[in-house]
mmCIF file of C-alpha atoms and ligand atoms in Angstrom:
data_model
loop_
_atom_site.group_PDB
_atom_site.id
_atom_site.type_symbol
_atom_site.label_atom_id
_atom_site.label_comp_id
_atom_site.label_asym_id
_atom_site.label_seq_id
_atom_site.Cartn_x
_atom_site.Cartn_y
_atom_site.Cartn_z
ATOM 1 C CA MET A 1 18.407 5.338 -3.217
ATOM 2 C CA ILE A 2 19.563 8.576 -3.706
ATOM 3 C CA ILE A 3 19.119 11.182 -6.399
ATOM 4 C CA ASN A 4 21.042 14.518 -6.592
ATOM 5 C CA MET A 5 19.280 17.219 -7.463
ATOM 6 C CA LYS A 6 21.993 19.071 -8.783
ATOM 7 C CA ASP A 7 23.650 16.495 -11.048
ATOM 8 C CA LEU A 8 19.781 16.290 -12.354
ATOM 9 C CA ALA A 9 19.580 20.071 -13.059
ATOM 10 C CA VAL A 10 22.782 20.511 -14.613
ATOM 11 C CA LYS A 11 23.877 17.158 -16.449
ATOM 12 C CA ASP A 12 21.892 14.308 -16.263
ATOM 13 C CA HIS A 13 18.273 15.667 -16.885
ATOM 14 C CA ALA A 14 16.924 12.274 -16.073
ATOM 15 C CA VAL A 15 18.573 8.926 -14.423
ATOM 16 C CA ARG A 16 17.008 5.504 -13.894
ATOM 17 C CA VAL A 17 16.636 4.355 -10.128
ATOM 18 C CA SER A 18 16.174 0.621 -10.347
ATOM 19 C CA GLU A 19 16.734 -0.932 -6.825
ATOM 20 C CA SER A 20 15.592 -3.461 -4.316
ATOM 21 C CA VAL A 21 15.271 -2.283 -0.765
ATOM 22 C CA ASP A 22 15.024 -4.162 2.410
ATOM 23 C CA LEU A 23 12.032 -2.578 4.496
ATOM 24 C CA THR A 24 12.265 -5.242 7.405
ATOM 25 C CA ASP A 25 12.702 -2.474 10.154
ATOM 26 C CA PHE A 26 10.286 -0.271 8.830
ATOM 27 C CA LEU A 27 7.458 -2.844 8.058
ATOM 28 C CA SER A 28 8.271 -5.191 11.135
ATOM 29 C CA GLY A 29 5.700 -3.590 13.181
ATOM 30 C CA ARG A 30 2.854 -4.371 10.862
ATOM 31 C CA GLN A 31 0.845 -6.902 12.640
ATOM 32 C CA ASP A 32 -0.966 -7.352 9.256
ATOM 33 C CA LEU A 33 1.799 -8.521 7.059
ATOM 34 C CA THR A 34 2.732 -12.074 7.921
ATOM 35 C CA SER A 35 5.828 -11.802 5.892
ATOM 36 C CA PHE A 36 7.363 -9.818 2.929
ATOM 37 C CA GLY A 37 10.179 -9.580 0.268
ATOM 38 C CA GLU A 38 12.228 -6.681 -0.628
ATOM 39 C CA VAL A 39 10.434 -3.506 -2.302
ATOM 40 C CA ASN A 40 11.792 -3.122 -6.037
ATOM 41 C CA ALA A 41 11.587 0.414 -7.052
ATOM 42 C CA ASP A 42 11.772 1.003 -11.026
ATOM 43 C CA LEU A 43 11.933 4.800 -11.024
ATOM 44 C CA THR A 44 12.823 7.671 -13.290
ATOM 45 C CA ALA A 45 13.960 10.692 -11.828
ATOM 46 C CA THR A 46 13.656 13.629 -14.673
ATOM 47 C CA PHE A 47 14.588 17.271 -13.886
ATOM 48 C CA ALA A 48 11.720 19.810 -15.071
ATOM 49 C CA PHE A 49 12.756 23.400 -14.297
ATOM 50 C CA PRO A 50 12.294 23.898 -11.027
ATOM 51 C CA THR A 51 11.428 20.462 -9.945
ATOM 52 C CA VAL A 52 12.603 16.886 -9.991
ATOM 53 C CA VAL A 53 9.697 14.305 -10.796
ATOM 54 C CA VAL A 54 10.561 10.781 -9.584
ATOM 55 C CA GLU A 55 7.934 8.555 -10.994
ATOM 56 C CA GLY A 56 7.404 4.755 -11.595
ATOM 57 C CA THR A 57 6.396 1.358 -9.968
ATOM 58 C CA LEU A 58 7.334 -0.239 -6.591
ATOM 59 C CA THR A 59 6.553 -3.870 -6.414
ATOM 60 C CA ILE A 60 6.763 -5.819 -3.292
ATOM 61 C CA PRO A 61 5.642 -9.547 -2.221
ATOM 62 C CA VAL A 62 3.323 -9.750 0.754
ATOM 63 C CA THR A 63 1.564 -12.254 2.646
ATOM 64 C CA MET A 64 -1.395 -11.025 4.460
ATOM 65 C CA VAL A 65 -4.174 -12.546 6.404
ATOM 66 C CA CYS A 66 -7.579 -12.857 5.038
ATOM 67 C CA SER A 67 -9.928 -10.666 7.084
ATOM 68 C CA ARG A 68 -12.644 -13.100 6.485
ATOM 69 C CA CYS A 69 -11.332 -16.584 6.647
ATOM 70 C CA LEU A 70 -7.685 -15.709 8.277
ATOM 71 C CA GLY A 71 -5.902 -17.634 5.823
ATOM 72 C CA ASP A 72 -2.753 -16.626 3.764
ATOM 73 C CA VAL A 73 -3.163 -13.912 0.915
ATOM 74 C CA GLN A 74 0.063 -14.106 -1.186
ATOM 75 C CA ASP A 75 0.251 -10.669 -3.484
ATOM 76 C CA VAL A 76 2.599 -8.820 -5.426
ATOM 77 C CA LEU A 77 1.617 -4.958 -4.360
ATOM 78 C CA ARG A 78 2.213 -3.092 -7.586
ATOM 79 C CA ILE A 79 2.247 0.317 -6.363
ATOM 80 C CA PRO A 80 2.553 3.635 -8.553
ATOM 81 C CA PHE A 81 4.993 6.123 -7.301
ATOM 82 C CA ARG A 82 4.933 9.452 -8.096
ATOM 83 C CA GLU A 83 7.019 12.480 -5.914
ATOM 84 C CA ARG A 84 8.346 15.759 -6.773
ATOM 85 C CA PHE A 85 11.228 17.535 -5.221
ATOM 86 C CA THR A 86 12.208 21.362 -5.468
ATOM 87 C CA ARG A 87 14.838 23.543 -3.948
ATOM 88 C CA GLU A 88 12.875 26.528 -4.400
ATOM 89 C CA ALA A 89 9.595 27.601 -2.451
ATOM 90 C CA PRO A 90 6.774 26.230 -4.249
ATOM 91 C CA ALA A 91 4.644 28.834 -6.391
ATOM 92 C CA PRO A 92 1.535 29.871 -4.119
ATOM 93 C CA ASP A 93 -0.839 27.611 -6.218
ATOM 94 C CA GLU A 94 1.759 24.483 -5.707
ATOM 95 C CA GLU A 95 2.143 24.928 -1.740
ATOM 96 C CA GLU A 96 -0.708 22.634 -1.065
ATOM 97 C CA ALA A 97 0.437 19.925 -3.373
ATOM 98 C CA GLU A 98 1.007 16.736 -1.454
ATOM 99 C CA ASP A 99 3.314 15.148 -3.856
ATOM 100 C CA LEU A 100 5.696 18.309 -4.025
ATOM 101 C CA HIS A 101 8.317 18.431 -1.240
ATOM 102 C CA LEU A 102 11.024 21.307 -0.625
ATOM 103 C CA VAL A 103 14.333 20.157 -0.067
ATOM 104 C CA SER A 104 17.376 21.522 1.303
ATOM 105 C CA GLU A 105 20.146 19.401 -0.013
ATOM 106 C CA ASP A 106 21.294 18.385 -3.260
ATOM 107 C CA GLU A 107 20.978 14.602 -2.417
ATOM 108 C CA VAL A 108 17.603 13.327 -1.649
ATOM 109 C CA ASP A 109 16.802 9.771 -0.472
ATOM 110 C CA LEU A 110 13.560 8.541 -1.883
ATOM 111 C CA LYS A 111 13.575 5.661 0.864
ATOM 112 C CA PRO A 112 10.990 7.406 3.298
ATOM 113 C CA TYR A 113 8.854 8.259 0.447
ATOM 114 C CA VAL A 114 9.166 4.490 -0.851
ATOM 115 C CA GLU A 115 8.315 3.518 2.661
ATOM 116 C CA GLU A 116 5.508 5.713 2.920
ATOM 117 C CA ALA A 117 3.848 4.568 -0.287
ATOM 118 C CA VAL A 118 4.196 0.888 0.394
ATOM 119 C CA TRP A 119 2.599 1.805 3.958
ATOM 120 C CA MET A 120 -0.282 3.329 2.255
ATOM 121 C CA ALA A 121 -0.528 0.583 -0.621
ATOM 122 C CA ILE A 122 -1.084 -2.152 1.986
ATOM 123 C CA PRO A 123 -4.760 -3.258 1.686
ATOM 124 C CA TYR A 124 -6.727 -2.525 4.533
ATOM 125 C CA ILE A 125 -9.117 -5.396 4.544
ATOM 126 C CA PRO A 126 -7.143 -8.262 2.495
ATOM 127 C CA LEU A 127 -9.145 -10.833 1.198
ATOM 128 C CA CYS A 128 -7.800 -14.536 -0.544
ATOM 129 C CA SER A 129 -10.692 -14.007 -2.874
ATOM 130 C CA GLU A 130 -13.443 -11.832 -3.720
ATOM 131 C CA THR A 131 -15.976 -14.553 -3.182
ATOM 132 C CA CYS A 132 -14.341 -15.768 0.572
ATOM 133 C CA LYS A 133 -16.871 -17.379 2.413
ATOM 134 C CA GLY A 134 -15.136 -16.698 5.700
ATOM 135 C CA LEU A 135 -15.639 -18.559 8.863
ATOM 136 C CA CYS A 136 -18.796 -19.732 10.463
ATOM 137 C CA PRO A 137 -19.907 -17.285 13.189
ATOM 138 C CA ASP A 138 -21.172 -20.254 15.007
ATOM 139 C CA CYS A 139 -18.810 -22.660 14.781
ATOM 140 C CA GLY A 140 -15.594 -21.441 13.305
ATOM 141 C CA THR A 141 -15.188 -23.585 10.410
ATOM 142 C CA ASN A 142 -13.957 -22.252 7.102
ATOM 143 C CA ARG A 143 -16.445 -22.140 4.971
ATOM 144 C CA ASN A 144 -14.196 -22.341 1.803
ATOM 145 C CA GLU A 145 -13.279 -25.841 2.957
ATOM 146 C CA ARG A 146 -16.602 -27.255 3.942
ATOM 147 C CA ASP A 147 -20.006 -26.396 4.668
ATOM 148 C CA CYS A 148 -20.576 -26.503 8.261
ATOM 149 C CA GLY A 149 -24.418 -26.722 7.999
ATOM 150 C CA CYS A 150 -25.031 -24.285 10.540
ATOM 151 C CA ARG A 151 -28.341 -22.079 9.952
ATOM 152 C CA GLN A 152 -27.045 -18.437 8.718
ATOM 153 C CA GLU A 153 -30.243 -16.746 8.044
ATOM 154 C CA THR A 154 -31.013 -14.323 10.910
ATOM 155 C CA ILE A 155 -34.562 -14.364 11.421
ATOM 156 C CA ASP A 156 -36.478 -11.176 12.187
ATOM 157 C CA PRO A 157 -37.031 -10.738 16.136
ATOM 158 C CA ARG A 158 -40.817 -9.621 15.290
ATOM 159 C CA LEU A 159 -41.015 -12.848 13.290
ATOM 160 C CA ALA A 160 -39.246 -15.141 16.086
ATOM 161 C CA GLY A 161 -42.548 -15.897 17.736
ATOM 162 C CA LEU A 162 -43.914 -16.997 14.648
ATOM 163 C CA ALA A 163 -41.068 -19.082 14.003
ATOM 164 C CA ASP A 164 -41.736 -20.639 17.237
ATOM 165 C CA PHE A 165 -45.288 -21.114 16.410
ATOM 166 C CA PHE A 166 -44.672 -23.243 13.425
ATOM 167 C CA LYS A 167 -42.099 -25.767 14.932
HETATM 168 ZN ZN1 LIG B 1 -10.293 -15.836 2.731
HETATM 169 ZN ZN1 LIG B 2 -21.069 -23.610 11.277
#
């Protein structure tokens, strides 16, 4: 997954980077991923003096754990990707730009940038469904599968005495 800055500047001007990459080494530490496939990068690198803009979409199939019911969440993450690379020191107004990278070699390996984009895109709180009812905090039943019948409403402690009174 390498682009050549010099070739882009002097002859190609734009190249398509369409590649699948195995991120097993990189992602194996993520406890929140049960499994994952290769990331597919569909990117275009375009020379626009003095920078090369690489943009497109990353897709990666993942299985995560629902943060409410602990069930599987299968999803294909579609991740917008945009990074810029330059061989020249950025202009002062560009120095802070997060997507602009000053590189010293002609060849730039996109893999670390792809890895970072995937890492950031993994949902912090995955849900199997927006309406997932989760596990019962009392008995642990998966409330998507059946209603355990436990009482869920919490009684205001100031009214607890009153509730006892009516029993
Ligand atoms: Zn769930
Ligand atoms: Zn219950």
